[in-house]
Short mmCIF file of C-alpha atoms in Angstrom, two decimals:
data_model
loop_
_atom_site.label_atom_id
_atom_site.label_comp_id
_atom_site.label_asym_id
_atom_site.label_seq_id
_atom_site.Cartn_x
_atom_site.Cartn_y
_atom_site.Cartn_z
CA MET M 1474 203.37 -52.72 -5.66
CA GLU M 1475 200.74 -55.26 -7.52
CA ASN M 1476 198.71 -53.60 -10.33
CA PHE M 1477 196.27 -56.77 -11.43
CA LEU M 1478 193.16 -56.15 -12.69
CA ILE M 1479 190.71 -56.91 -9.89
CA ASN M 1480 189.24 -60.19 -8.70
CA VAL M 1481 187.68 -58.88 -5.68
CA ASP M 1482 187.32 -62.17 -3.51
CA GLU M 1483 190.62 -62.21 -4.44
CA LEU M 1484 192.16 -59.13 -2.98
CA LYS M 1485 190.61 -59.22 0.26
CA ASN M 1486 192.04 -62.07 0.76
CA LYS M 1487 195.88 -60.47 0.43
CA ILE M 1488 194.23 -57.71 2.45
CA GLU M 1489 192.76 -60.97 5.38
CA ALA M 1490 196.80 -62.60 4.55
CA ILE M 1491 198.85 -58.50 5.44
CA LEU M 1492 196.26 -57.66 8.20
CA PHE M 1493 196.91 -61.60 10.53
CA ILE M 1494 200.40 -60.21 9.73
CA GLY M 1495 200.59 -57.17 9.73
CA GLY M 1496 198.78 -55.39 13.63
CA GLU M 1497 197.83 -52.32 14.46
CA ASP M 1498 200.04 -50.81 11.99
CA ILE M 1499 198.26 -50.58 8.36
CA LYS M 1500 196.86 -47.56 6.72
CA ILE M 1501 193.91 -47.68 4.79
CA LYS M 1502 196.66 -45.28 2.00
CA ASP M 1503 199.21 -48.26 2.24
CA ILE M 1504 197.28 -51.09 1.02
CA SER M 1505 195.93 -48.90 -1.72
CA LYS M 1506 199.27 -47.53 -3.22
CA PHE M 1507 200.32 -51.39 -2.93
CA PHE M 1508 197.32 -52.86 -4.95
CA GLY M 1509 197.30 -49.70 -7.17
CA ILE M 1510 193.55 -49.11 -5.66
CA PRO M 1511 192.14 -46.13 -5.68
CA ILE M 1512 191.46 -44.85 -2.07
CA ASP M 1513 187.17 -44.90 -2.88
CA LYS M 1514 187.29 -47.99 -4.11
CA LEU M 1515 189.34 -49.79 -1.90
CA ILE M 1516 187.06 -48.41 1.17
CA PRO M 1517 183.62 -50.74 -0.32
CA ILE M 1518 185.72 -53.41 -0.39
CA ILE M 1519 186.57 -53.29 2.84
CA TYR M 1520 183.58 -52.54 4.59
CA GLU M 1521 181.82 -55.11 2.36
CA LEU M 1522 185.15 -57.73 3.93
CA LYS M 1523 184.23 -56.60 7.37
CA GLY M 1524 180.76 -57.21 6.96
CA GLU M 1525 181.75 -60.93 6.14
CA ARG M 1526 183.91 -61.57 9.01
CA LYS M 1527 181.38 -59.85 11.75
CA SER M 1528 179.88 -62.51 12.67
CA SER M 1529 183.11 -64.84 12.25
CA GLY M 1530 185.75 -65.21 15.22
CA ILE M 1531 188.42 -63.25 14.18
CA ASN M 1532 186.22 -59.30 13.27
CA ILE M 1533 188.01 -56.45 11.19
CA GLU M 1534 188.43 -53.00 12.21
CA ILE M 1535 188.72 -49.54 10.49
CA SER M 1536 189.53 -46.68 12.41
CA ASP M 1537 190.97 -43.21 10.77
CA SER M 1538 193.35 -44.25 8.26
CA ASN M 1539 193.99 -47.78 9.86
CA ILE M 1540 192.88 -51.03 8.97
CA TYR M 1541 193.00 -54.73 11.61
CA LEU M 1542 191.81 -57.90 12.40
CA VAL M 1543 190.40 -58.64 16.55
CA SER M 1544 188.53 -60.48 18.56
CA ASN M 1545 185.61 -60.72 18.16
CA PRO M 1546 184.47 -59.26 21.47
CA LYS M 1547 181.19 -62.15 21.42
CA TYR M 1548 184.03 -64.70 22.03
CA GLY M 1549 185.15 -63.01 25.43
CA GLY M 1550 184.39 -65.49 27.70
CA VAL M 1551 185.15 -68.25 25.33
CA ILE M 1552 189.09 -66.14 25.15
CA ASN M 1553 189.76 -65.81 28.73
CA ASN M 1554 188.78 -68.70 29.83
CA PHE M 1555 191.09 -70.36 27.30
CA PHE M 1556 193.63 -69.03 28.13
CA GLU M 1557 193.01 -68.72 32.52
CA GLN M 1558 193.76 -72.60 32.39
CA GLU M 1559 197.50 -72.59 30.82
CA LYS M 1560 198.13 -68.88 32.78
CA LYS M 1561 196.41 -66.33 35.17
CA PRO M 1562 196.08 -62.61 32.69
CA LYS M 1563 198.07 -60.00 34.35
CA LYS M 1564 195.14 -58.50 35.51
CA LEU M 1565 195.09 -54.49 35.07
CA SER M 1566 196.43 -53.50 39.02
CA ALA M 1567 193.77 -50.35 40.44
CA ALA M 1568 196.27 -47.30 40.28
CA THR M 1569 196.10 -48.32 36.47
CA LEU M 1570 192.19 -48.69 36.16
CA GLU M 1571 191.94 -45.29 38.20
CA THR M 1572 193.88 -43.84 34.96
CA LEU M 1573 192.88 -45.64 32.37
CA SER M 1574 189.19 -43.90 33.27
CA ILE M 1575 190.68 -40.27 33.82
CA ILE M 1576 192.25 -41.18 30.47
CA ALA M 1577 188.40 -42.45 29.36
CA TYR M 1578 186.11 -40.23 30.98
CA ASN M 1579 188.76 -36.71 29.93
CA GLN M 1580 189.97 -37.17 26.19
CA PRO M 1581 191.62 -36.12 25.35
CA ILE M 1582 194.03 -35.55 27.98
CA THR M 1583 197.80 -34.74 29.00
CA LYS M 1584 199.86 -36.57 31.20
CA SER M 1585 200.00 -33.50 33.68
CA GLU M 1586 196.43 -33.10 33.61
CA ILE M 1587 195.55 -37.23 34.88
CA GLU M 1588 198.67 -36.71 36.75
CA SER M 1589 196.61 -33.24 38.61
CA ILE M 1590 193.83 -35.22 39.06
CA ARG M 1591 194.93 -38.06 40.48
CA GLY M 1592 198.01 -36.88 42.79
CA VAL M 1593 201.03 -39.33 41.70
CA ASN M 1594 203.55 -39.45 38.69
CA VAL M 1595 201.99 -41.50 36.24
CA ASP M 1596 205.08 -41.74 33.84
CA SER M 1597 205.20 -46.14 34.26
CA ILE M 1598 201.46 -46.07 34.48
CA ILE M 1599 201.28 -44.56 30.66
CA GLY M 1600 203.98 -46.44 28.91
CA ASN M 1601 202.39 -49.63 30.76
CA LEU M 1602 199.03 -48.21 28.49
CA GLU M 1603 201.24 -47.24 25.70
CA SER M 1604 203.03 -50.85 25.10
CA ARG M 1605 199.13 -52.94 26.08
CA LYS M 1606 198.48 -50.74 23.55
CA PHE M 1607 195.44 -49.59 25.39
CA ILE M 1608 195.54 -45.71 25.25
CA ARG M 1609 198.32 -43.83 22.46
CA ILE M 1610 199.06 -40.40 21.75
CA CYS M 1611 196.18 -38.97 19.19
CA GLY M 1612 197.57 -35.02 19.32
CA LYS M 1613 199.83 -32.47 20.42
CA LYS M 1614 197.80 -29.39 23.63
CA GLU M 1615 198.26 -26.32 22.31
CA THR M 1616 199.69 -24.58 25.01
CA VAL M 1617 203.64 -24.66 26.28
CA GLY M 1618 205.74 -27.39 26.71
CA ARG M 1619 202.74 -27.94 24.12
CA PRO M 1620 202.44 -32.01 25.68
CA ASN M 1621 201.14 -34.78 23.98
CA LEU M 1622 197.52 -35.74 24.19
CA TYR M 1623 196.82 -39.15 25.36
CA GLU M 1624 192.89 -40.88 24.03
CA VAL M 1625 192.08 -44.74 24.93
CA THR M 1626 192.72 -47.32 22.00
CA GLU M 1627 189.69 -50.03 20.73
CA LYS M 1628 192.05 -52.04 22.14
CA PHE M 1629 191.41 -51.62 25.62
CA LEU M 1630 187.17 -50.77 24.22
CA GLY M 1631 187.50 -54.58 22.92
CA TYR M 1632 189.82 -55.61 26.47
CA LEU M 1633 186.41 -54.06 28.40
CA GLY M 1634 183.70 -55.73 25.60
CA ILE M 1635 182.06 -52.64 24.18
CA ASP M 1636 182.63 -50.19 21.27
CA TYR M 1637 182.31 -47.20 21.54
CA VAL M 1638 183.73 -44.42 24.72
CA ASN M 1639 179.95 -43.59 25.55
CA GLU M 1640 179.56 -47.54 26.30
CA LEU M 1641 181.20 -46.62 29.85
CA PRO M 1642 179.26 -46.72 32.55
CA ASN M 1643 177.51 -43.59 33.45
CA TYR M 1644 178.94 -42.25 30.23
CA GLN M 1645 176.94 -39.49 29.28
CA GLU M 1646 176.66 -38.07 33.21
CA ILE M 1647 180.16 -38.13 34.10
CA LYS M 1648 181.58 -36.29 31.40
CA GLU M 1649 178.80 -33.37 31.82
CA GLN M 1650 179.52 -33.58 35.86
CA ILE M 1651 182.40 -32.95 34.38
CA GLU M 1652 182.63 -30.22 31.66
CA ARG M 1653 180.76 -28.25 34.24
CA LEU M 1654 183.45 -29.03 37.09
CA SER M 1655 186.39 -27.64 34.22
CA TYR M 1656 182.87 -24.59 33.13
CA SER M 1657 183.35 -23.02 36.85
CA GLU M 1658 187.34 -23.76 37.46
CA ASN M 1659 187.94 -21.50 34.08
CA LYS M 1660 185.08 -19.07 35.64
CA GLY M 1661 187.08 -18.74 38.65
CA ASN M 1662 190.66 -18.55 36.92
CA GLU M 1663 189.44 -15.44 35.44
#
């Protein structure tokens, strides 16, 4: 644990270095504990750092209790073009895209609910999406067996060049249709 009088600029540089090496699993509370700074004092510093990075090629994202680096969506085309010249990035299959769509528009959702919609087993697709960090477990459903609930990640949204799930095409309209269908099915089961 580092304990010192805070030089805010130096602290921001240290946080950036930690994020660069640490990936997506850096918790704000761990940074707070390490530097001996209360979370309520650290959060404004993190948001200041995020603001400073906003126009650069690397941005800072804050999600729930985690903080991590992401590429600036405005440079997505350049990144794709650069890596296409080296090797063609692995495209997502139609089945994978369908599964991602189901998760994005229905989240949080269980694997069995996804399989019910798709009509096929999705074990390998779920595993692939988790390893690519496009989806994550966000909890357990309060039902028999307490199955995992899945949601899409900020990395997936960044892949699409959007910041929020409600920016997906026809999001509100599709959400309302899903809710009407769910209501009809539940009413029919009573």
